[in-house]
PDB file of C-alpha atoms and ligand atoms in Angstrom:
ATOM      1  CA  MET K  28      63.523  79.093  19.207  1.00  0.00           C
ATOM      2  CA  ILE K  29      62.058  81.420  21.710  1.00  0.00           C
ATOM      3  CA  GLY K  30      64.586  82.503  24.182  1.00  0.00           C
ATOM      4  CA  ILE K  31      63.303  83.068  27.702  1.00  0.00           C
ATOM      5  CA  PHE K  32      65.297  84.164  30.705  1.00  0.00           C
ATOM      6  CA  ASP K  33      64.802  84.685  34.408  1.00  0.00           C
ATOM      7  CA  SER K  34      66.940  84.949  37.520  1.00  0.00           C
ATOM      8  CA  GLY K  35      66.053  81.326  38.383  1.00  0.00           C
ATOM      9  CA  VAL K  36      63.108  78.954  38.378  1.00  0.00           C
ATOM     10  CA  GLY K  37      60.257  81.493  38.727  1.00  0.00           C
ATOM     11  CA  GLY K  38      60.269  82.182  35.019  1.00  0.00           C
ATOM     12  CA  LEU K  39      58.586  78.744  34.494  1.00  0.00           C
ATOM     13  CA  THR K  40      55.314  80.610  35.228  1.00  0.00           C
ATOM     14  CA  VAL K  41      56.015  82.500  32.073  1.00  0.00           C
ATOM     15  CA  VAL K  42      56.918  79.407  30.117  1.00  0.00           C
ATOM     16  CA  LYS K  43      53.561  77.933  31.213  1.00  0.00           C
ATOM     17  CA  GLU K  44      51.827  80.849  29.476  1.00  0.00           C
ATOM     18  CA  ILE K  45      53.990  80.617  26.341  1.00  0.00           C
ATOM     19  CA  PHE K  46      53.205  76.902  26.109  1.00  0.00           C
ATOM     20  CA  LYS K  47      49.543  77.695  26.454  1.00  0.00           C
ATOM     21  CA  TYR K  48      49.372  80.423  23.840  1.00  0.00           C
ATOM     22  CA  LEU K  49      52.013  79.216  21.497  1.00  0.00           C
ATOM     23  CA  PRO K  50      51.778  75.467  21.637  1.00  0.00           C
ATOM     24  CA  GLY K  51      54.519  73.540  19.780  1.00  0.00           C
ATOM     25  CA  LYS K  52      56.951  76.478  19.585  1.00  0.00           C
ATOM     26  CA  GLN K  53      60.338  75.355  20.839  1.00  0.00           C
ATOM     27  CA  ILE K  54      61.855  77.276  23.669  1.00  0.00           C
ATOM     28  CA  ILE K  55      65.350  77.715  25.176  1.00  0.00           C
ATOM     29  CA  TYR K  56      65.228  78.882  28.850  1.00  0.00           C
ATOM     30  CA  PHE K  57      68.040  80.275  31.007  1.00  0.00           C
ATOM     31  CA  GLY K  58      67.656  80.686  34.766  1.00  0.00           C
ATOM     32  CA  ASP K  59      70.592  82.526  36.384  1.00  0.00           C
ATOM     33  CA  THR K  60      70.401  80.511  39.584  1.00  0.00           C
ATOM     34  CA  ALA K  61      74.037  81.238  40.334  1.00  0.00           C
ATOM     35  CA  ARG K  62      73.277  84.920  40.891  1.00  0.00           C
ATOM     36  CA  LEU K  63      69.654  85.033  42.093  1.00  0.00           C
ATOM     37  CA  PRO K  64      67.844  86.800  43.525  1.00  0.00           C
ATOM     38  CA  TYR K  65      67.771  89.690  41.152  1.00  0.00           C
ATOM     39  CA  GLY K  66      64.895  91.357  43.125  1.00  0.00           C
ATOM     40  CA  THR K  67      67.177  92.826  45.753  1.00  0.00           C
ATOM     41  CA  LYS K  68      70.126  93.607  43.486  1.00  0.00           C
ATOM     42  CA  GLY K  69      71.032  97.058  42.043  1.00  0.00           C
ATOM     43  CA  ALA K  70      70.168  98.188  38.585  1.00  0.00           C
ATOM     44  CA  ASP K  71      73.642  97.843  37.110  1.00  0.00           C
ATOM     45  CA  PHE K  72      74.026  94.182  38.212  1.00  0.00           C
ATOM     46  CA  VAL K  73      70.652  93.267  36.729  1.00  0.00           C
ATOM     47  CA  LYS K  74      71.458  95.138  33.479  1.00  0.00           C
ATOM     48  CA  LYS K  75      74.814  93.473  33.221  1.00  0.00           C
ATOM     49  CA  TYR K  76      73.670  89.922  33.516  1.00  0.00           C
ATOM     50  CA  SER K  77      70.426  90.523  31.581  1.00  0.00           C
ATOM     51  CA  GLY K  78      72.733  91.684  28.780  1.00  0.00           C
ATOM     52  CA  LYS K  79      75.021  88.823  28.964  1.00  0.00           C
ATOM     53  CA  THR K  80      72.122  86.363  29.010  1.00  0.00           C
ATOM     54  CA  THR K  81      70.400  87.850  26.098  1.00  0.00           C
ATOM     55  CA  GLY K  82      73.682  87.691  24.050  1.00  0.00           C
ATOM     56  CA  TRP K  83      74.056  84.069  25.122  1.00  0.00           C
ATOM     57  CA  LEU K  84      70.480  83.162  24.055  1.00  0.00           C
ATOM     58  CA  LEU K  85      70.944  84.889  20.644  1.00  0.00           C
ATOM     59  CA  ASN K  86      74.180  82.839  20.183  1.00  0.00           C
ATOM     60  CA  LYS K  87      72.127  79.741  20.857  1.00  0.00           C
ATOM     61  CA  LYS K  88      69.900  80.765  17.909  1.00  0.00           C
ATOM     62  CA  ALA K  89      66.995  82.284  19.825  1.00  0.00           C
ATOM     63  CA  LYS K  90      65.077  84.450  17.336  1.00  0.00           C
ATOM     64  CA  ILE K  91      62.989  86.318  19.891  1.00  0.00           C
ATOM     65  CA  ILE K  92      63.724  87.150  23.533  1.00  0.00           C
ATOM     66  CA  VAL K  93      61.233  87.072  26.394  1.00  0.00           C
ATOM     67  CA  ILE K  94      62.386  88.765  29.662  1.00  0.00           C
ATOM     68  CA  ALA K  95      60.444  86.531  32.060  1.00  0.00           C
ATOM     69  CA  CYS K  96      62.061  88.171  35.054  1.00  0.00           C
ATOM     70  CA  ASN K  97      59.986  91.141  36.184  1.00  0.00           C
ATOM     71  CA  THR K  98      62.987  92.789  37.897  1.00  0.00           C
ATOM     72  CA  SER K  99      65.069  92.588  34.617  1.00  0.00           C
ATOM     73  CA  SER K 100      61.981  93.865  32.748  1.00  0.00           C
ATOM     74  CA  ALA K 101      61.946  96.852  35.160  1.00  0.00           C
ATOM     75  CA  TRP K 102      65.631  97.714  35.029  1.00  0.00           C
ATOM     76  CA  ALA K 103      66.957  96.308  31.801  1.00  0.00           C
ATOM     77  CA  ALA K 104      64.362  96.232  28.997  1.00  0.00           C
ATOM     78  CA  ASP K 105      65.292  99.631  27.403  1.00  0.00           C
ATOM     79  CA  PHE K 106      69.015  98.769  27.890  1.00  0.00           C
ATOM     80  CA  LEU K 107      68.527  95.449  26.088  1.00  0.00           C
ATOM     81  CA  ARG K 108      66.542  96.957  23.197  1.00  0.00           C
ATOM     82  CA  SER K 109      69.338  99.522  22.574  1.00  0.00           C
ATOM     83  CA  LYS K 110      72.078  96.898  22.872  1.00  0.00           C
ATOM     84  CA  TYR K 111      70.358  94.306  20.614  1.00  0.00           C
ATOM     85  CA  LYS K 112      68.710  96.562  18.014  1.00  0.00           C
ATOM     86  CA  GLY K 113      66.365  94.698  15.654  1.00  0.00           C
ATOM     87  CA  VAL K 114      65.791  91.769  17.970  1.00  0.00           C
ATOM     88  CA  PRO K 115      62.160  91.389  19.059  1.00  0.00           C
ATOM     89  CA  ILE K 116      62.410  91.710  22.853  1.00  0.00           C
ATOM     90  CA  PHE K 117      59.284  91.237  25.024  1.00  0.00           C
ATOM     91  CA  ASP K 118      59.255  92.433  28.634  1.00  0.00           C
ATOM     92  CA  MET K 119      56.713  91.832  31.393  1.00  0.00           C
ATOM     93  CA  ILE K 120      55.550  95.462  31.595  1.00  0.00           C
ATOM     94  CA  SER K 121      54.749  96.968  28.125  1.00  0.00           C
ATOM     95  CA  PHE K 122      51.757  94.788  27.128  1.00  0.00           C
ATOM     96  CA  ALA K 123      50.478  94.047  30.606  1.00  0.00           C
ATOM     97  CA  ALA K 124      50.296  97.828  31.184  1.00  0.00           C
ATOM     98  CA  LYS K 125      47.768  98.039  28.321  1.00  0.00           C
ATOM     99  CA  ASP K 126      45.720  95.344  29.942  1.00  0.00           C
ATOM    100  CA  VAL K 127      45.658  97.390  33.164  1.00  0.00           C
ATOM    101  CA  ILE K 128      44.335 100.457  31.273  1.00  0.00           C
ATOM    102  CA  ILE K 129      41.642  98.384  29.668  1.00  0.00           C
ATOM    103  CA  ASN K 130      40.467  96.818  32.937  1.00  0.00           C
ATOM    104  CA  THR K 131      40.450  99.639  35.465  1.00  0.00           C
ATOM    105  CA  LYS K 132      37.252 101.530  35.887  1.00  0.00           C
ATOM    106  CA  ASN K 133      37.972 103.519  39.063  1.00  0.00           C
ATOM    107  CA  LYS K 134      41.587 104.312  37.915  1.00  0.00           C
ATOM    108  CA  LYS K 135      43.032 102.943  41.125  1.00  0.00           C
ATOM    109  CA  VAL K 136      45.683 100.333  40.460  1.00  0.00           C
ATOM    110  CA  GLY K 137      47.839  98.166  42.698  1.00  0.00           C
ATOM    111  CA  VAL K 138      51.237  96.828  41.656  1.00  0.00           C
ATOM    112  CA  ILE K 139      53.188  94.307  43.757  1.00  0.00           C
ATOM    113  CA  GLY K 140      56.731  93.120  42.929  1.00  0.00           C
ATOM    114  CA  THR K 141      60.213  92.627  44.160  1.00  0.00           C
ATOM    115  CA  PRO K 142      61.930  95.647  45.964  1.00  0.00           C
ATOM    116  CA  GLY K 143      63.882  96.261  42.753  1.00  0.00           C
ATOM    117  CA  THR K 144      60.830  96.284  40.498  1.00  0.00           C
ATOM    118  CA  ILE K 145      58.957  98.709  42.826  1.00  0.00           C
ATOM    119  CA  LYS K 146      62.014 100.923  43.464  1.00  0.00           C
ATOM    120  CA  SER K 147      62.656 101.261  39.673  1.00  0.00           C
ATOM    121  CA  ASN K 148      59.229 102.964  39.225  1.00  0.00           C
ATOM    122  CA  ALA K 149      59.065 101.270  35.839  1.00  0.00           C
ATOM    123  CA  TRP K 150      55.446 100.239  36.320  1.00  0.00           C
ATOM    124  CA  SER K 151      54.178 103.547  37.602  1.00  0.00           C
ATOM    125  CA  ASP K 152      56.130 105.445  34.845  1.00  0.00           C
ATOM    126  CA  ARG K 153      54.637 103.237  32.159  1.00  0.00           C
ATOM    127  CA  LEU K 154      51.087 103.373  33.511  1.00  0.00           C
ATOM    128  CA  LYS K 155      51.218 107.176  33.978  1.00  0.00           C
ATOM    129  CA  LYS K 156      52.398 107.616  30.473  1.00  0.00           C
ATOM    130  CA  LEU K 157      49.323 105.705  29.215  1.00  0.00           C
ATOM    131  CA  ASP K 158      46.908 107.497  31.605  1.00  0.00           C
ATOM    132  CA  PRO K 159      48.197 110.329  33.777  1.00  0.00           C
ATOM    133  CA  SER K 160      45.004 110.324  35.831  1.00  0.00           C
ATOM    134  CA  LEU K 161      45.648 106.880  37.276  1.00  0.00           C
ATOM    135  CA  LYS K 162      46.418 106.524  41.060  1.00  0.00           C
ATOM    136  CA  ILE K 163      48.986 103.791  41.554  1.00  0.00           C
ATOM    137  CA  TYR K 164      49.638 101.999  44.810  1.00  0.00           C
ATOM    138  CA  SER K 165      52.888  99.945  44.750  1.00  0.00           C
ATOM    139  CA  GLN K 166      54.131  97.466  47.331  1.00  0.00           C
ATOM    140  CA  ALA K 167      57.339  95.400  47.400  1.00  0.00           C
ATOM    141  CA  CYS K 168      56.607  91.925  48.824  1.00  0.00           C
ATOM    142  CA  PRO K 169      60.055  90.401  49.425  1.00  0.00           C
ATOM    143  CA  LEU K 170      58.948  87.398  51.375  1.00  0.00           C
ATOM    144  CA  PHE K 171      56.620  86.106  48.684  1.00  0.00           C
ATOM    145  CA  VAL K 172      59.516  84.603  46.531  1.00  0.00           C
ATOM    146  CA  PRO K 173      61.016  82.410  49.302  1.00  0.00           C
ATOM    147  CA  MET K 174      57.562  81.480  50.541  1.00  0.00           C
ATOM    148  CA  VAL K 175      56.484  80.163  47.120  1.00  0.00           C
ATOM    149  CA  GLU K 176      59.815  78.432  46.530  1.00  0.00           C
ATOM    150  CA  MET K 177      59.290  76.459  49.852  1.00  0.00           C
ATOM    151  CA  GLY K 178      55.840  75.432  48.638  1.00  0.00           C
ATOM    152  CA  PHE K 179      53.773  77.756  50.720  1.00  0.00           C
ATOM    153  CA  THR K 180      51.200  78.772  48.046  1.00  0.00           C
ATOM    154  CA  LYS K 181      48.150  78.376  50.254  1.00  0.00           C
ATOM    155  CA  GLY K 182      47.113  77.819  53.916  1.00  0.00           C
ATOM    156  CA  ALA K 183      46.904  79.993  56.982  1.00  0.00           C
ATOM    157  CA  VAL K 184      50.486  81.130  57.098  1.00  0.00           C
ATOM    158  CA  THR K 185      50.493  82.196  53.493  1.00  0.00           C
ATOM    159  CA  GLU K 186      47.180  83.986  53.864  1.00  0.00           C
ATOM    160  CA  LYS K 187      48.392  85.907  56.861  1.00  0.00           C
ATOM    161  CA  LEU K 188      51.458  87.197  55.053  1.00  0.00           C
ATOM    162  CA  VAL K 189      49.486  88.021  51.891  1.00  0.00           C
ATOM    163  CA  ARG K 190      46.982  89.984  53.986  1.00  0.00           C
ATOM    164  CA  GLU K 191      49.795  91.880  55.724  1.00  0.00           C
ATOM    165  CA  TYR K 192      51.492  92.922  52.451  1.00  0.00           C
ATOM    166  CA  LEU K 193      48.267  93.823  50.643  1.00  0.00           C
ATOM    167  CA  LYS K 194      46.779  95.773  53.524  1.00  0.00           C
ATOM    168  CA  LYS K 195      47.498  99.271  52.154  1.00  0.00           C
ATOM    169  CA  ILE K 196      46.683  98.351  48.615  1.00  0.00           C
ATOM    170  CA  LYS K 197      43.348  96.853  49.617  1.00  0.00           C
ATOM    171  CA  ALA K 198      42.509  99.876  51.807  1.00  0.00           C
ATOM    172  CA  ASN K 199      42.919 102.111  48.751  1.00  0.00           C
ATOM    173  CA  ASN K 200      40.111 100.293  46.888  1.00  0.00           C
ATOM    174  CA  VAL K 201      42.065  99.389  43.755  1.00  0.00           C
ATOM    175  CA  ASP K 202      40.059  97.590  41.141  1.00  0.00           C
ATOM    176  CA  VAL K 203      43.108  96.088  39.283  1.00  0.00           C
ATOM    177  CA  LEU K 204      46.145  94.424  40.835  1.00  0.00           C
ATOM    178  CA  VAL K 205      49.281  93.565  38.872  1.00  0.00           C
ATOM    179  CA  LEU K 206      51.253  90.515  39.853  1.00  0.00           C
ATOM    180  CA  ALA K 207      54.634  91.955  38.827  1.00  0.00           C
ATOM    181  CA  CYS K 208      56.896  89.049  39.779  1.00  0.00           C
ATOM    182  CA  THR K 209      57.339  85.612  38.259  1.00  0.00           C
ATOM    183  CA  HIS K 210      56.406  83.781  41.513  1.00  0.00           C
ATOM    184  CA  TYR K 211      53.208  85.736  42.317  1.00  0.00           C
ATOM    185  CA  PRO K 212      50.804  83.949  39.939  1.00  0.00           C
ATOM    186  CA  LEU K 213      51.469  80.892  42.065  1.00  0.00           C
ATOM    187  CA  LEU K 214      49.768  82.767  44.942  1.00  0.00           C
ATOM    188  CA  GLU K 215      46.863  83.943  42.843  1.00  0.00           C
ATOM    189  CA  GLY K 216      44.287  81.846  44.720  1.00  0.00           C
ATOM    190  CA  VAL K 217      45.211  83.419  48.122  1.00  0.00           C
ATOM    191  CA  ILE K 218      45.613  86.899  46.595  1.00  0.00           C
ATOM    192  CA  LYS K 219      42.085  86.690  45.000  1.00  0.00           C
ATOM    193  CA  LYS K 220      40.635  85.562  48.347  1.00  0.00           C
ATOM    194  CA  VAL K 221      42.340  88.551  50.123  1.00  0.00           C
ATOM    195  CA  MET K 222      41.441  91.143  47.533  1.00  0.00           C
ATOM    196  CA  GLY K 223      37.932  89.972  46.822  1.00  0.00           C
ATOM    197  CA  SER K 224      36.289  88.906  43.616  1.00  0.00           C
ATOM    198  CA  LYS K 225      35.711  92.376  42.214  1.00  0.00           C
ATOM    199  CA  VAL K 226      39.451  93.086  41.804  1.00  0.00           C
ATOM    200  CA  LYS K 227      40.884  92.124  38.436  1.00  0.00           C
ATOM    201  CA  ILE K 228      44.189  90.334  38.652  1.00  0.00           C
ATOM    202  CA  ILE K 229      46.714  90.924  35.865  1.00  0.00           C
ATOM    203  CA  ASN K 230      49.339  88.209  35.193  1.00  0.00           C
ATOM    204  CA  PRO K 231      51.947  90.035  32.982  1.00  0.00           C
ATOM    205  CA  ALA K 232      53.045  86.601  31.664  1.00  0.00           C
ATOM    206  CA  GLU K 233      49.667  86.001  30.179  1.00  0.00           C
ATOM    207  CA  SER K 234      49.403  89.420  28.641  1.00  0.00           C
ATOM    208  CA  THR K 235      52.833  89.006  27.125  1.00  0.00           C
ATOM    209  CA  ALA K 236      52.217  85.522  25.735  1.00  0.00           C
ATOM    210  CA  LYS K 237      49.047  86.810  24.012  1.00  0.00           C
ATOM    211  CA  GLU K 238      50.991  89.708  22.520  1.00  0.00           C
ATOM    212  CA  ILE K 239      53.796  87.407  21.167  1.00  0.00           C
ATOM    213  CA  LYS K 240      51.091  85.250  19.570  1.00  0.00           C
ATOM    214  CA  LYS K 241      49.653  88.351  17.890  1.00  0.00           C
ATOM    215  CA  TYR K 242      53.154  89.579  16.881  1.00  0.00           C
ATOM    216  CA  LEU K 243      53.987  86.201  15.207  1.00  0.00           C
ATOM    217  CA  LYS K 244      50.759  86.286  13.277  1.00  0.00           C
ATOM    218  CA  GLU K 245      51.741  89.661  11.929  1.00  0.00           C
ATOM    219  CA  ASN K 246      55.340  88.392  11.224  1.00  0.00           C
ATOM    220  CA  PRO K 247      54.865  85.083   9.523  1.00  0.00           C
ATOM    221  CA  LEU K 248      58.482  84.886   8.304  1.00  0.00           C
ATOM    222  CA  LEU K 249      59.836  85.092  11.794  1.00  0.00           C
ATOM    223  CA  ALA K 250      57.110  82.721  13.025  1.00  0.00           C
ATOM    224  CA  LYS K 251      58.360  80.211  10.432  1.00  0.00           C
ATOM    225  CA  LYS K 252      61.909  80.520  11.736  1.00  0.00           C
ATOM    226  CA  LEU K 253      60.871  79.470  15.200  1.00  0.00           C
ATOM    227  CA  LYS K 254      61.353  75.719  15.485  1.00  0.00           C
ATOM    228  CA  GLN K 255      58.379  73.563  16.256  1.00  0.00           C
ATOM    229  CA  GLY K 256      58.660  70.512  18.511  1.00  0.00           C
ATOM    230  CA  SER K 257      59.123  69.350  22.064  1.00  0.00           C
ATOM    231  CA  GLY K 258      62.930  69.696  22.237  1.00  0.00           C
ATOM    232  CA  HIS K 259      62.880  72.489  24.773  1.00  0.00           C
ATOM    233  CA  LYS K 260      66.040  73.217  26.616  1.00  0.00           C
ATOM    234  CA  PHE K 261      66.213  74.465  30.181  1.00  0.00           C
ATOM    235  CA  PHE K 262      69.649  75.840  31.220  1.00  0.00           C
ATOM    236  CA  PHE K 263      70.501  76.977  34.732  1.00  0.00           C
ATOM    237  CA  SER K 264      73.773  78.652  35.849  1.00  0.00           C
ATOM    238  CA  ASP K 265      73.692  76.631  39.077  1.00  0.00           C
ATOM    239  CA  GLU K 266      71.767  73.610  40.476  1.00  0.00           C
ATOM    240  CA  PRO K 267      68.205  74.849  41.156  1.00  0.00           C
ATOM    241  CA  TYR K 268      67.273  73.382  44.569  1.00  0.00           C
ATOM    242  CA  ASP K 269      63.606  74.160  44.085  1.00  0.00           C
ATOM    243  CA  LEU K 270      62.944  73.086  40.530  1.00  0.00           C
ATOM    244  CA  LYS K 271      60.759  70.190  41.390  1.00  0.00           C
ATOM    245  CA  GLU K 272      58.386  72.245  43.512  1.00  0.00           C
ATOM    246  CA  ILE K 273      58.025  75.092  41.065  1.00  0.00           C
ATOM    247  CA  ASN K 274      57.705  72.576  38.150  1.00  0.00           C
ATOM    248  CA  ARG K 275      55.029  70.724  40.036  1.00  0.00           C
ATOM    249  CA  LEU K 276      53.164  74.033  40.550  1.00  0.00           C
ATOM    250  CA  CYS K 277      53.635  75.159  37.006  1.00  0.00           C
ATOM    251  CA  PHE K 278      53.101  72.458  34.396  1.00  0.00           C
ATOM    252  CA  LYS K 279      54.238  69.074  35.614  1.00  0.00           C
ATOM    253  CA  LYS K 280      56.309  68.487  32.451  1.00  0.00           C
ATOM    254  CA  LYS K 281      59.483  66.611  32.825  1.00  0.00           C
ATOM    255  CA  ILE K 282      62.450  68.990  32.812  1.00  0.00           C
ATOM    256  CA  ASN K 283      65.985  67.898  32.398  1.00  0.00           C
ATOM    257  CA  PRO K 284      67.972  70.900  33.703  1.00  0.00           C
ATOM    258  CA  ILE K 285      71.262  71.524  32.006  1.00  0.00           C
ATOM    259  CA  ILE K 286      73.649  73.111  34.500  1.00  0.00           C
ATOM    260  CA  ASN K 287      76.072  75.483  32.870  1.00  0.00           C
ATOM    261  CA  ASP K 288      77.390  78.907  33.923  1.00  0.00           C
ATOM    262  CA  PRO K 289      78.437  80.671  30.752  1.00  0.00           C
ATOM    263  CA  PHE K 290      79.531  83.777  32.771  1.00  0.00           C
ATOM    264  CA  ASP K 291      81.758  82.061  35.308  1.00  0.00           C
ATOM    265  CA  ASP K 292      85.119  83.790  34.786  1.00  0.00           C
TER     266      ASP K 292
HETATM  267  N1  LIG P 307      62.183  86.481  38.967  1.00  0.00           N
HETATM  268  C1  LIG P 307      62.216  87.595  39.827  1.00  0.00           C
HETATM  269  C2  LIG P 307      61.159  88.622  39.326  1.00  0.00           C
HETATM  270  O1  LIG P 307      60.252  88.313  38.641  1.00  0.00           O
HETATM  271  C3  LIG P 307      61.896  87.186  41.286  1.00  0.00           C
HETATM  272  C4  LIG P 307      63.064  86.380  41.883  1.00  0.00           C
HETATM  273  C5  LIG P 307      64.251  87.198  42.183  1.00  0.00           C
HETATM  274  O2  LIG P 307      64.258  88.120  42.933  1.00  0.00           O
HETATM  275  O3  LIG P 307      65.225  86.885  41.490  1.00  0.00           O
HETATM  276  O4  LIG P 307      61.277  89.809  39.629  1.00  0.00           O
END
């Protein structure tokens, strides 16, 4: 199985891309709804629970791990790789960063994410390593997550807020914008309208799903070990109040959430 984890329901946008690029591969999902949001927590907290969740998914026979949560990807990816050596762990930054480099012509790049993701500098560090001449404009957009969860993915109010948050990035004439948070792809329509059609939007979930597909082609033995079928499992550490809405926006598949907090001590 492919193990996928997030702080809550937003990771379903990543599941959507996995289903698209790896149809038939069975997944096990864990959303830490008891402890969300991760986006405003400190690095140690995010590392601790990302570590526990990864261990839990591996115990449930996940053969590869996808860190769907962008904040966990920013704070905890290196930590997880050193803690679980030999496990293929895919984060939302490594492969998407390469797509940024391929797509930017004017070398001006915008990155939007949670306060934690932006504060970590994980994105700018990664991009600068790939191309030191890049100019990176980052912006935390903390109101986007609750807005999406309440179903505000289009309309006047949403557009006003998106315009406000993207003002500086737009003024700097970026030609690539990274949606570095699970919820932001659900705002893509409005973000495109605000940024204009010339700006390339990068959805890290899509870049990562493509990369996993490539990786499995190169590792057929591992690919064989991943179960086929529709018996996906969706675990949450607490009742997700917004599952229906996010599910409707993502893929309209029926999800039977299993509520279980393995870290409740
Ligand atoms: N899943 C988180 C992320 O992608 C957003 C929600 C949260 O803050 O927990 O960063």
